[in-house]
Short mmCIF file of C-alpha atoms in Angstrom, two decimals:
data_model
loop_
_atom_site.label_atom_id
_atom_site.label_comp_id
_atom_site.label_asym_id
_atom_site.label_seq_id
_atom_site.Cartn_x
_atom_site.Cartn_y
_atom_site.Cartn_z
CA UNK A 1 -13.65 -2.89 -26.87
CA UNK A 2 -17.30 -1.12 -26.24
CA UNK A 3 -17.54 -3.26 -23.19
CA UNK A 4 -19.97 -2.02 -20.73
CA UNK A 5 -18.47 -0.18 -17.82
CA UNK A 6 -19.30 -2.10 -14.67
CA UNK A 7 -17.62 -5.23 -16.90
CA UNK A 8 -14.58 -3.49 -18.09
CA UNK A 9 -14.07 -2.04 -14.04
CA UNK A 10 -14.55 -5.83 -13.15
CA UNK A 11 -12.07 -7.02 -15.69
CA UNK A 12 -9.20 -4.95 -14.98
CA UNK A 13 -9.55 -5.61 -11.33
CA UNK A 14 -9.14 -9.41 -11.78
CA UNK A 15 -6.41 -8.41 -14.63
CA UNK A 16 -4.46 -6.58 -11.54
CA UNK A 17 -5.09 -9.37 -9.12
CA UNK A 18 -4.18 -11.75 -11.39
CA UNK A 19 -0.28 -12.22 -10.46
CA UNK A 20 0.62 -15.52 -8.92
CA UNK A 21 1.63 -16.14 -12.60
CA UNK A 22 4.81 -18.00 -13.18
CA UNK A 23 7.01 -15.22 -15.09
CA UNK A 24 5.32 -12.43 -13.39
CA UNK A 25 6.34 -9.47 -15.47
CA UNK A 26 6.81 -5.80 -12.95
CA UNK A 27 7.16 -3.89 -15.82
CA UNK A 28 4.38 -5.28 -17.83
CA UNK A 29 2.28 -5.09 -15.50
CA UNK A 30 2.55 -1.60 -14.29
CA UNK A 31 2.35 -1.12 -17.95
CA UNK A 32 -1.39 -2.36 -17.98
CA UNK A 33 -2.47 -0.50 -14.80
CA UNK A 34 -1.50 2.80 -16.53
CA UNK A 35 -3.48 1.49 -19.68
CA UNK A 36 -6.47 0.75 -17.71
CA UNK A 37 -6.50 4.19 -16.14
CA UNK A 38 -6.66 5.70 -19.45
CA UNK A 39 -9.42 3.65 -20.27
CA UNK A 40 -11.57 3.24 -17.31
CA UNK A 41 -11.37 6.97 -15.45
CA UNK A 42 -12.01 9.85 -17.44
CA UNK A 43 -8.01 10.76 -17.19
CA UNK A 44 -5.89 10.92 -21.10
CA UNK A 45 -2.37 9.65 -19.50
CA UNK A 46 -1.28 7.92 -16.84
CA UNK A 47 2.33 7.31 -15.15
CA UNK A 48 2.93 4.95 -12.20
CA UNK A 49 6.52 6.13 -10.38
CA UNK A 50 7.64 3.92 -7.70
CA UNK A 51 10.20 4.71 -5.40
CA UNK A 52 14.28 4.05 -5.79
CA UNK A 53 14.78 3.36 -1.96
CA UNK A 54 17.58 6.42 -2.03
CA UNK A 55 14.66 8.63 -1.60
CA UNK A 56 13.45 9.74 -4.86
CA UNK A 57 10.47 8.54 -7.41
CA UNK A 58 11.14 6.79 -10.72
CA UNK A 59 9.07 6.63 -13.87
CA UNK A 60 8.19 3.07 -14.18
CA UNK A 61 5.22 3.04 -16.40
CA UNK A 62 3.11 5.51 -18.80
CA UNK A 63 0.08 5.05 -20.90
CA UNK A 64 1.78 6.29 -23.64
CA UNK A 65 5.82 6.16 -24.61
CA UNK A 66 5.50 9.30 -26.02
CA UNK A 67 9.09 10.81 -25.10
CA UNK A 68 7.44 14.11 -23.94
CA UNK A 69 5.21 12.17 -21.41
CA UNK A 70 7.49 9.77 -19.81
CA UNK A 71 9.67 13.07 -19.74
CA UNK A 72 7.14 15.03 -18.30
CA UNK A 73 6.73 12.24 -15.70
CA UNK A 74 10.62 12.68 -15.09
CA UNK A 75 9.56 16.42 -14.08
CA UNK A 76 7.27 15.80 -11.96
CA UNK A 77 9.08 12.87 -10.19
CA UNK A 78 11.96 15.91 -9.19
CA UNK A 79 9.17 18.46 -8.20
CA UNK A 80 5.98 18.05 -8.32
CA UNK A 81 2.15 16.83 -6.75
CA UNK A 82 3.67 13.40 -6.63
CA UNK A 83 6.52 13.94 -4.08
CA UNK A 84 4.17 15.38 -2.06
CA UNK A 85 1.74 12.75 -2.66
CA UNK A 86 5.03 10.33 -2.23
CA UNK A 87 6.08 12.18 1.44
CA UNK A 88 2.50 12.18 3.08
CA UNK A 89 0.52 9.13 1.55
CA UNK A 90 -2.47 11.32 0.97
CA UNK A 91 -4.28 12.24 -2.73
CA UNK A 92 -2.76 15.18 -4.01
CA UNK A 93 -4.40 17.24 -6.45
CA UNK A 94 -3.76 20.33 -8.30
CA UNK A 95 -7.11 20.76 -10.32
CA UNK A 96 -5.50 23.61 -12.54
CA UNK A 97 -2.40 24.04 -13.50
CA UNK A 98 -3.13 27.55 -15.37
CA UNK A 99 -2.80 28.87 -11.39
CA UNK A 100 0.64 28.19 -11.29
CA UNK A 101 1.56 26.03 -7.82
CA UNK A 102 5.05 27.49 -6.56
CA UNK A 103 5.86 24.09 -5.46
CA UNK A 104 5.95 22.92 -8.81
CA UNK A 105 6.11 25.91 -11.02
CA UNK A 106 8.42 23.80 -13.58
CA UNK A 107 6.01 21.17 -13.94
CA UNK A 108 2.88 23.46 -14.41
CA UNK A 109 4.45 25.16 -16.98
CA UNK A 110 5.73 22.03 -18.67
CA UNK A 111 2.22 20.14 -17.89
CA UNK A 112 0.37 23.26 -19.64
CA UNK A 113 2.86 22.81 -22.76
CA UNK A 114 1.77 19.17 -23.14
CA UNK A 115 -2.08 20.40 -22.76
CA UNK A 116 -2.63 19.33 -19.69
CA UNK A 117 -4.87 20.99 -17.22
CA UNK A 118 -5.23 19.00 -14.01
CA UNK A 119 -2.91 16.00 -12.28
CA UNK A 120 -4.00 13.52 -9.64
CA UNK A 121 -1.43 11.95 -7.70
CA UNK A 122 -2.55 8.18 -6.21
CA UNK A 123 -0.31 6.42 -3.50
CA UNK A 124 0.25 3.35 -4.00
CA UNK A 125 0.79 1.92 -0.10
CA UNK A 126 1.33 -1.35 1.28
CA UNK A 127 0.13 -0.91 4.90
CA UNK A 128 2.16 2.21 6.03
CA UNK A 129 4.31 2.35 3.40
CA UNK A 130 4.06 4.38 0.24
CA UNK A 131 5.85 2.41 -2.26
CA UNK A 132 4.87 4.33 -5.59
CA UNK A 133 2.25 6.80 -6.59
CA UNK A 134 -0.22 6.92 -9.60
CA UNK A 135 -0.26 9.36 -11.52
CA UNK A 136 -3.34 10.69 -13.69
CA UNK A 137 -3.31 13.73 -16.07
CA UNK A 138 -6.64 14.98 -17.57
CA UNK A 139 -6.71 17.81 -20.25
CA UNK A 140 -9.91 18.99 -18.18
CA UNK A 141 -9.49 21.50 -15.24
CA UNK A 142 -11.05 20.25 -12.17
CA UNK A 143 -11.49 17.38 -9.81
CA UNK A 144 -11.63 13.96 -10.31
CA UNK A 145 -14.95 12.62 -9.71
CA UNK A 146 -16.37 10.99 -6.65
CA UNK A 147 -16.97 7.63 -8.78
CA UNK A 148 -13.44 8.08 -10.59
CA UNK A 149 -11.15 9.01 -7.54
CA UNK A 150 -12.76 5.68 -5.92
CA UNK A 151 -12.01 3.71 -8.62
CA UNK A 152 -8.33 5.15 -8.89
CA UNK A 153 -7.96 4.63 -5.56
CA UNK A 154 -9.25 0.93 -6.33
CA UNK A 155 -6.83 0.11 -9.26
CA UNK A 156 -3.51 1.46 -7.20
CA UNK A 157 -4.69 -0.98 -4.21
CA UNK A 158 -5.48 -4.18 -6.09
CA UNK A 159 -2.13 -3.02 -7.88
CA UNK A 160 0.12 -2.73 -5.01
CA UNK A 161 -1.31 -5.36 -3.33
CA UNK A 162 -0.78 -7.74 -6.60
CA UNK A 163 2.82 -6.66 -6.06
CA UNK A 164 2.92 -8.82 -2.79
CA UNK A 165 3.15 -12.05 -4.57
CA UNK A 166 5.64 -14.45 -2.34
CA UNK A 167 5.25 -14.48 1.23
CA UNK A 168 7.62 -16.80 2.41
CA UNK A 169 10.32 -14.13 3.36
CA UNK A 170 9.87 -10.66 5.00
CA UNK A 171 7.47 -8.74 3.11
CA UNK A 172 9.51 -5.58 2.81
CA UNK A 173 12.63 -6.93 1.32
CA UNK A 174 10.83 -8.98 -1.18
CA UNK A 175 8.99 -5.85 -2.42
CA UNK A 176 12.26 -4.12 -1.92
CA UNK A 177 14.42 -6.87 -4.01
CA UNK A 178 11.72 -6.82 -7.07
CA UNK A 179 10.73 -3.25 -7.29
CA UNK A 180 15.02 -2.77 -7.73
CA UNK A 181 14.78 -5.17 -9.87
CA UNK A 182 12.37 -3.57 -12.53
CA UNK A 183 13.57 -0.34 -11.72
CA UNK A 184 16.65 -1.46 -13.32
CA UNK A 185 14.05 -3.55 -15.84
CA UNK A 186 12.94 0.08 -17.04
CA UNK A 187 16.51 1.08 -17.47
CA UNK A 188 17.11 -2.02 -19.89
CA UNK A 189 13.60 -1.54 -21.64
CA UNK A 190 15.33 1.95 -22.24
CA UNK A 191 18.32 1.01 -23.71
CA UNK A 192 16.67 -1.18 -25.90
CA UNK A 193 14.46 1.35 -27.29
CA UNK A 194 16.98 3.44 -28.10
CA UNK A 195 18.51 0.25 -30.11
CA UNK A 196 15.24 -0.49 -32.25
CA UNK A 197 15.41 3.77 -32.76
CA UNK A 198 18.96 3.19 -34.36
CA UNK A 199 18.52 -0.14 -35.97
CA UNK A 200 14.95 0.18 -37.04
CA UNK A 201 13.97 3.71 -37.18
CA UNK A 202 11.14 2.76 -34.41
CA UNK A 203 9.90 6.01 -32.46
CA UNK A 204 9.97 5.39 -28.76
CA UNK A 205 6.79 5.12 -28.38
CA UNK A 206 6.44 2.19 -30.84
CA UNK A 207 9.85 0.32 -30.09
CA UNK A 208 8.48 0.03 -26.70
CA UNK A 209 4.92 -1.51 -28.37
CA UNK A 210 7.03 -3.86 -30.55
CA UNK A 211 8.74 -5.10 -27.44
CA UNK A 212 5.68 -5.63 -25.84
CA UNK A 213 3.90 -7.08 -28.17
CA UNK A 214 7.03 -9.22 -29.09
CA UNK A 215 7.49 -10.44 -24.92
CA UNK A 216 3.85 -11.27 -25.03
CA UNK A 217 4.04 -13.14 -27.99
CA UNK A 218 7.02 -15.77 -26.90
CA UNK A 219 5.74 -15.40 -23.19
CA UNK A 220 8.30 -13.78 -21.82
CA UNK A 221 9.34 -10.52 -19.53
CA UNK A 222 9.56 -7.55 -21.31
CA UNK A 223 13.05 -7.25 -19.80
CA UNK A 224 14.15 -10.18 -20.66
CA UNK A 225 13.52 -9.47 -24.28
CA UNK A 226 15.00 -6.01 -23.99
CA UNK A 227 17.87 -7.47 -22.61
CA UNK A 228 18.75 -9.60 -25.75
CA UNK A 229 17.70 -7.14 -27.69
CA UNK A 230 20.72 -5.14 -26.37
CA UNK A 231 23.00 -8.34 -25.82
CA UNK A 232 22.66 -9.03 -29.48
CA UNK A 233 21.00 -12.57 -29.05
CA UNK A 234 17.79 -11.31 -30.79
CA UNK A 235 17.42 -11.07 -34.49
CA UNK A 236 15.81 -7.23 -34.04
CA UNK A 237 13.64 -7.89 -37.38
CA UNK A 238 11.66 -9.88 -35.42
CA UNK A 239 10.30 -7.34 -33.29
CA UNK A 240 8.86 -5.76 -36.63
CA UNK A 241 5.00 -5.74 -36.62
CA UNK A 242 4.09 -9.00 -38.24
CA UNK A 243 1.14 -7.34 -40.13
CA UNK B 1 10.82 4.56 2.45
CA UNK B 2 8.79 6.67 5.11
CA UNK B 3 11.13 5.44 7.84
CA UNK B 4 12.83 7.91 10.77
CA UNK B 5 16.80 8.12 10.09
CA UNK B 6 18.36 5.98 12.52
CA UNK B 7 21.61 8.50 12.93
CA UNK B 8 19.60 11.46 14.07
CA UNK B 9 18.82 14.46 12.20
CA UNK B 10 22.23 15.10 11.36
CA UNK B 11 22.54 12.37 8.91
CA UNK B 12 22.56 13.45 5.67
CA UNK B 13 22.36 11.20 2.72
CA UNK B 14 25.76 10.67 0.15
CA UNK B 15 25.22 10.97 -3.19
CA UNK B 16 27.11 9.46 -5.96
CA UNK B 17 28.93 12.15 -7.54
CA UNK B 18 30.19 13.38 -3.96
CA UNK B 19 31.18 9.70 -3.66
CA UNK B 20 33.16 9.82 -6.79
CA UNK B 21 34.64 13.57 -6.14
CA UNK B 22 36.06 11.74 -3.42
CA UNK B 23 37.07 8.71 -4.33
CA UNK B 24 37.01 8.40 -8.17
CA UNK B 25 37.84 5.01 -9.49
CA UNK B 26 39.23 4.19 -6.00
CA UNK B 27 36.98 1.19 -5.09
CA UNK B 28 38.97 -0.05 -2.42
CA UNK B 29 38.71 3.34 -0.63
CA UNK B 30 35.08 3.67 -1.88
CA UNK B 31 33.99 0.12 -0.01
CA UNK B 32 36.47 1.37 3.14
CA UNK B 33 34.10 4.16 3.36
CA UNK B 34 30.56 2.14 3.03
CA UNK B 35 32.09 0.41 6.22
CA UNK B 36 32.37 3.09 8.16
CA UNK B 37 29.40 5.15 6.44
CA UNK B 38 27.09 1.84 7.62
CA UNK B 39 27.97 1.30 11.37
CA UNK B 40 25.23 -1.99 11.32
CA UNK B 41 27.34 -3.77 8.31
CA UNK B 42 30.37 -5.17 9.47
CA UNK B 43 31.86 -5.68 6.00
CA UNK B 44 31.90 -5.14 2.04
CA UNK B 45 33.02 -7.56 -0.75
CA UNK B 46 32.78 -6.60 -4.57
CA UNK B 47 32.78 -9.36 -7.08
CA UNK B 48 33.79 -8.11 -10.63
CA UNK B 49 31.61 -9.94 -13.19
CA UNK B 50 30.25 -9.98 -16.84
CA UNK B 51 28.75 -13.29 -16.63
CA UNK B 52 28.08 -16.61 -14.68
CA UNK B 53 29.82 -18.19 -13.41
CA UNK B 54 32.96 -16.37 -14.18
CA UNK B 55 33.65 -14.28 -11.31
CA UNK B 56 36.66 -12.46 -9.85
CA UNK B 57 36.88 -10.86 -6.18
CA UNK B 58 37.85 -7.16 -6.84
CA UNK B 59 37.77 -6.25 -2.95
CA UNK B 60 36.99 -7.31 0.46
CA UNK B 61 36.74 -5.36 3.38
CA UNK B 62 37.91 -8.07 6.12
CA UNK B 63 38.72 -11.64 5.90
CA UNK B 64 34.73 -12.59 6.38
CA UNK B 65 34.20 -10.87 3.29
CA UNK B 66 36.95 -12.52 1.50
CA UNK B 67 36.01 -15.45 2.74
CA UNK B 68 31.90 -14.93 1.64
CA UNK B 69 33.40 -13.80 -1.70
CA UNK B 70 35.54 -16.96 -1.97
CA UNK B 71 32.85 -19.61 -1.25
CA UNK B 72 30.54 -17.96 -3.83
CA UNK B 73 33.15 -18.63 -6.16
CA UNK B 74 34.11 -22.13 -5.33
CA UNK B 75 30.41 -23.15 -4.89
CA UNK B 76 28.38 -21.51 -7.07
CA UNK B 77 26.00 -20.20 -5.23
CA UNK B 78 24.90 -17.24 -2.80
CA UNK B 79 23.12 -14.01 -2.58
CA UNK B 80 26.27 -12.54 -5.04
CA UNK B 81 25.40 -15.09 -7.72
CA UNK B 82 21.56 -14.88 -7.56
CA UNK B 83 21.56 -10.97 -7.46
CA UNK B 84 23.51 -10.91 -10.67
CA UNK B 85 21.49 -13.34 -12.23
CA UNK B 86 18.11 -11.69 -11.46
CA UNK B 87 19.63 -8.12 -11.70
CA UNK B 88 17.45 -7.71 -8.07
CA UNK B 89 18.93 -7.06 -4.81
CA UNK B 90 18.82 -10.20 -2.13
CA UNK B 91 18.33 -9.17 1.39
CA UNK B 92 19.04 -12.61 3.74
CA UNK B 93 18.46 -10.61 7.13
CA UNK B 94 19.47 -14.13 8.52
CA UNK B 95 20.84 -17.02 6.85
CA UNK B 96 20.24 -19.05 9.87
CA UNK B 97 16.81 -19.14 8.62
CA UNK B 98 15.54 -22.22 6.63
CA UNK B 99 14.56 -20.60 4.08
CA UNK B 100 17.71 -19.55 3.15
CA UNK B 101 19.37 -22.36 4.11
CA UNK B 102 17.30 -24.25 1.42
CA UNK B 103 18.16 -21.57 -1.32
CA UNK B 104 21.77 -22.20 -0.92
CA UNK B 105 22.46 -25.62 0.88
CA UNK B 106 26.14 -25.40 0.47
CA UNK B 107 26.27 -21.73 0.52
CA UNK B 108 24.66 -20.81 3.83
CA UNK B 109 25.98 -23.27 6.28
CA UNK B 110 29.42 -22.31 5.69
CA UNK B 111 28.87 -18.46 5.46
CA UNK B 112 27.01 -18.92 9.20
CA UNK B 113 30.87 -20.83 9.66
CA UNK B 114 32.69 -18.28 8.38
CA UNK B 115 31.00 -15.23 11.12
CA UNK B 116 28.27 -14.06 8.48
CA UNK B 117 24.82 -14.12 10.01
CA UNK B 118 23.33 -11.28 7.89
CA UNK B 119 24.09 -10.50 3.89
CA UNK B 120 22.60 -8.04 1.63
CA UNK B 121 23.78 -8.81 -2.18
CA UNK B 122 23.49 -5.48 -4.39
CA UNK B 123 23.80 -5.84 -8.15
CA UNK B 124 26.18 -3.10 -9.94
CA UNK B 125 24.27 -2.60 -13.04
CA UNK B 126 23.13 0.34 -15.23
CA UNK B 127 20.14 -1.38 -17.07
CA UNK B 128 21.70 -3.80 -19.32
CA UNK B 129 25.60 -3.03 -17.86
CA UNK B 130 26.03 -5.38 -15.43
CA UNK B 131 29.48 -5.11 -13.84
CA UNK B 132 29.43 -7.17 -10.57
CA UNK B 133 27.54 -7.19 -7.20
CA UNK B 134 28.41 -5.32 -3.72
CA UNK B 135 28.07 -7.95 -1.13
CA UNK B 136 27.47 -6.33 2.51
CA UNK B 137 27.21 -8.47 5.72
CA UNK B 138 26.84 -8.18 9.37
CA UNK B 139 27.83 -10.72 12.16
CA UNK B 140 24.76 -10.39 13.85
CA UNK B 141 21.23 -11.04 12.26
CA UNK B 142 18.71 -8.47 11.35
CA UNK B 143 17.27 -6.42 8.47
CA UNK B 144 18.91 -3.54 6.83
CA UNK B 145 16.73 -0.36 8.31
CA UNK B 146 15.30 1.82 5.15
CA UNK B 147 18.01 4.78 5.50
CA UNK B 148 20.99 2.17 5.74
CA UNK B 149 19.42 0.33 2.71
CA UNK B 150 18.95 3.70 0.74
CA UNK B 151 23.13 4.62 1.92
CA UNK B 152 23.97 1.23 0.49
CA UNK B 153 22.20 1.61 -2.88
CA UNK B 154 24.24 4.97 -3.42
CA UNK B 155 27.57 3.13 -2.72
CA UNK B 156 26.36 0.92 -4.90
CA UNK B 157 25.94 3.11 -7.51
CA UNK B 158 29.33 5.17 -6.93
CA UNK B 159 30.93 1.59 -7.11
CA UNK B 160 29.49 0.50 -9.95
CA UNK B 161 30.40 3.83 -12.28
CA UNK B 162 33.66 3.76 -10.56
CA UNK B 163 34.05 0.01 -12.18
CA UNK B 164 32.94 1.41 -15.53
CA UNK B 165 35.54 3.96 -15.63
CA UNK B 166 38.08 1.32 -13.99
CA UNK B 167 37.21 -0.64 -17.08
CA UNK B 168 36.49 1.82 -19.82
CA UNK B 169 38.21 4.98 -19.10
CA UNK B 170 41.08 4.94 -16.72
CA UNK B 171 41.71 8.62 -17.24
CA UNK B 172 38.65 9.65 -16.36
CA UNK B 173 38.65 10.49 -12.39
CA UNK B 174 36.81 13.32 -10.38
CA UNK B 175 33.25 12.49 -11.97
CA UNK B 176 30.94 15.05 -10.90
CA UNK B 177 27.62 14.36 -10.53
CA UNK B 178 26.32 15.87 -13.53
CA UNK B 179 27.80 13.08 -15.55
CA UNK B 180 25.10 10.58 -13.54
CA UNK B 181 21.98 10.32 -14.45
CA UNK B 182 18.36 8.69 -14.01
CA UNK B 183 16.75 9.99 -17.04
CA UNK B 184 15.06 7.86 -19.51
CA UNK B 185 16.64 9.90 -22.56
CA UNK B 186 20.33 9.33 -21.30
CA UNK B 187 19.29 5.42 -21.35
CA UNK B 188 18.06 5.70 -24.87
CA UNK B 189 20.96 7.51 -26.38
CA UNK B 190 23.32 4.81 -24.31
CA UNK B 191 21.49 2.17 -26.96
CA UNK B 192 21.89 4.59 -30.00
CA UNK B 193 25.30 4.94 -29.25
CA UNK B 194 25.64 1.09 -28.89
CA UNK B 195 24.36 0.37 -32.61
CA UNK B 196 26.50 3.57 -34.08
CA UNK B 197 29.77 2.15 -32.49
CA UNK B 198 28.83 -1.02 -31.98
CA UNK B 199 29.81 -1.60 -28.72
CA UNK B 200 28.94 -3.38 -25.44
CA UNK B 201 25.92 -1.40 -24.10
CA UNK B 202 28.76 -0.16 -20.60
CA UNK B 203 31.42 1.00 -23.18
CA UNK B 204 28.20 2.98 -24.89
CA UNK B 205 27.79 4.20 -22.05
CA UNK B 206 31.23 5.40 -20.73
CA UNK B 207 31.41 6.46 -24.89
CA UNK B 208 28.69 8.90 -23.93
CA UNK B 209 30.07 10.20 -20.84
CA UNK B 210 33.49 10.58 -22.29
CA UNK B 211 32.20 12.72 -24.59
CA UNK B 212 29.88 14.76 -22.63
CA UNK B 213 32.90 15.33 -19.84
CA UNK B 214 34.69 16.37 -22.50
CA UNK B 215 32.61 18.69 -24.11
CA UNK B 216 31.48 20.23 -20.36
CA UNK B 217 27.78 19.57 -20.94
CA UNK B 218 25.22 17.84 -18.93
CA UNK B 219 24.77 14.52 -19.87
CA UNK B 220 21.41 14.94 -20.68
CA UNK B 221 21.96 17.72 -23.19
CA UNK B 222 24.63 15.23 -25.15
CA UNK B 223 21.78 12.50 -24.85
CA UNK B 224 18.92 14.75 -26.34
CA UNK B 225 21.16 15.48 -29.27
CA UNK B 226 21.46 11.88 -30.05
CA UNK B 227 17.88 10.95 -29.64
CA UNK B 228 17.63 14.13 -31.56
CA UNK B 229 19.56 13.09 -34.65
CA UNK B 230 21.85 16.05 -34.47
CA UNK B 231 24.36 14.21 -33.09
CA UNK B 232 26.03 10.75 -33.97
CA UNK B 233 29.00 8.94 -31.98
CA UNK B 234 29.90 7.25 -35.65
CA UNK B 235 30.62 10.32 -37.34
CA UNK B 236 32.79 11.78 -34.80
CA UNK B 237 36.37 13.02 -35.96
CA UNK B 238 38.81 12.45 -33.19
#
């Protein structure tokens, strides 16, 4: 836990690189990258959106499960210092959301609700494509600094480029067919959630942990276990914290 | 992605609830106007399933397509059968290529027989509702260019809610678009609804929408209610 910095920068890096794994896991692992930005940049949530291919940005990941966060994400994926982020490639900032940005005036207001004072948007590109941005909220007005934009800008590389994991066939349609595929992943991880709410009386926040925690405990995708979970083929007592 | 439109400036994007204003449940006239949406795709199979290897052709386009739908069927394998397993899209720009010729040894020599050079296999799912897969192919080969791949995913979505109704709720045609939705709360309340009825997660889903059509509200609203616990599909008097 109280690992020094330099070690806990070097760690997650490998962590992100680390995906010629049989059983590679999308949604997992964009999972950990928004974890690691909590932890490592002075930032208190992040959200990674990656992009649908019909032209829009969708909430894949968020350091928290919070409903009002991965909403708030939703927000900003319609309007916000992500699109732009999305349409140019570029960093896009907006250091205080009190100043309310016309662009976005929906998602400054909602942003301020939540206590947030500042967003930095991340792309995430693979040569010239933008496939996804990071997204970083800090409850701090003001800019990122120079050591924590680089290192952003470090963990959404090693990310996208850990994305790029077969390269047999053409490079674009394999990121294509996978990020569709845990786009839809998210959708399932979703509907399960909303199961373990009924069934167990799990917030969102924590079905999503107990899935987690239960996928990395048989070794197995988080979508895969949502998927029984919905599909009935998994006794949903199991997914109850052990201790 | 960050790609120039190939059809000039004037080419404006569908969306799915235009698609179903115009088409509704129609699938046969919602694949006849992929075809001529997509002038690079020659033509569109769908392939009705809920789970391998059960499989029934709902539509084809042309007698390629019939005939790429058939020899899924008969052999087993194919872009149709690995996209629905996988729940990912499979993009074989040309099955001439080894590689793919390896994937599916029986598979791609006769689809390269049958005229098929180029196929694009797009799952019809909605998380966890997986209702078939929209198979799209072109004589000649060749990738599908960003903005024809982006058209193609919002057929593919108008197909597959036009399935679920098909299935579900025959008497529910002209969906607009405010009964489609992205957001994560409309997912959740889709697995509420599941456990209060319990139902297959699709008929949660078309439950839902029923409802919301029905009571003129965004779907989103209806969802927030049931992931707000002021609103349960069990207790509902009709």
């Amino acid at each position: 836990m109280s690992m020094p910095r330099e070690q806990a920068v070097s760690a997650a890096l490998v962590e992100l690189a680390d995906t010629l794994v049989v059983d590679f896991d999308i949604a997992d692992f964009l999972h950990t990258l928004a974890l690691r930005c909590v932890e490592l940049l002075d930032v208190h949530a992040a959200g990674v959106m990656v992009t649908d291919q019909r032209g829009h940005l969708r909430v894949m990941a968020s350091s928290s499960e919070r409903a009002h966060l991965v909403e708030l994400f939703e927000v900003e994926s319609a309007a916000g210092p992500c699109v732009e982020c999305f349409a140019t490639g570029q960093p896009v900032s907006d250091t205080d959301l009190r100043v309310v940005d016309t662009r976005w005036a929906r998602f400054s207001h909602r942003a301020g609700e939540a206590g947030f004072a500042a967003v930095h948007a991340v792309p995430m590109r693979l040569r010239d494509e933008v496939i996804g941005v990071l997204n970083l909220f800090s409850t701090q007005s003001g800019s990122l600094t120079a050591d924590d934009a680089f290192l952003g800008r470090a963990l959404a590389n090693v990310t996208t480029i850990g994305l790029l994991q077969q390269r047999a066939i053409h490079q674009r349609d394999m990121v294509t067919e996978q990020l569709q595929g845990a786009l839809n992943s998210r959708v399932v991880i979703e509907q399960a959630k909303g199961v373990l709410f009924e069934r167990l009386k799990l917030d969102m926040h924590d079905a999503f942990g107990a899935l987690r925690s239960y996928a990395r405990r048989t070794n197995r995708r988080l979508g895969d276990v949502a998927r029984d979970v919905i599909e009935d083929r998994l006794d949903t007592a199991q997914l109850l914290p052990t201790d | 992605m960050n790609e120039p439109a190939a059809r000039g400036d004037d080419h404006r994007p569908p969306r799915v609830g235009q698609l179903l204003a115009a088409y509704g449940s129609d699938v046969e006239a919602m694949c006849d106007a992929c075809v001529r949406h997509l002038p690079g795709i020659s033509g569109v199979g769908v392939a009705v399933m809920t789970r391998l290897p059960a499989q029934a052709i709902r539509y084809a386009s042309n007698p390629v397509s019939e005939q790429i739908e058939r020899l899924q069927v008969v052999l087993g394998e194919g872009p149709c059968v690995d996209a629905f397993s996988s729940g990912q899209p499979v993009l074989a720009s040309d099955l001439g290529q080894v590689a793919w010729g390896r994937r599916w040894p029986a598979f791609a020599p006769e689809a390269l027989t049958a005229g098929a050079r180029a196929l694009f296999a797009l799952p019809l799912q909605i998380g966890a509702a997986r209702v078939g897969v929209m198979d799209l192919h072109r004589e000649a080969p060749g990738w599908l260019p960003g903005v024809d791949l982006a058209d193609a995913l919002v057929f593919a979505d108008a197909t597959t809610q036009a399935l679920l109704i098909e299935a579900h709720a025959r008497d529910m045609q002209d969906v607009p678009d405010l009964y489609h939705s992205y957001h994560a709360v409309v997912h959740q309340a889709t697995g509420m609804v599941k456990v209060q009825l319990n139902v297959g997660i699709a008929e949660a889903l078309v439950r839902l929408r029923a409802y919301a059509y029905a009571a003129e509200r965004p779907i989103e609203d209806v969802a927030r209610d049931v992931v707000g616990r002021r609103l349960r599909f069990d207790e509902l008097s009709d």
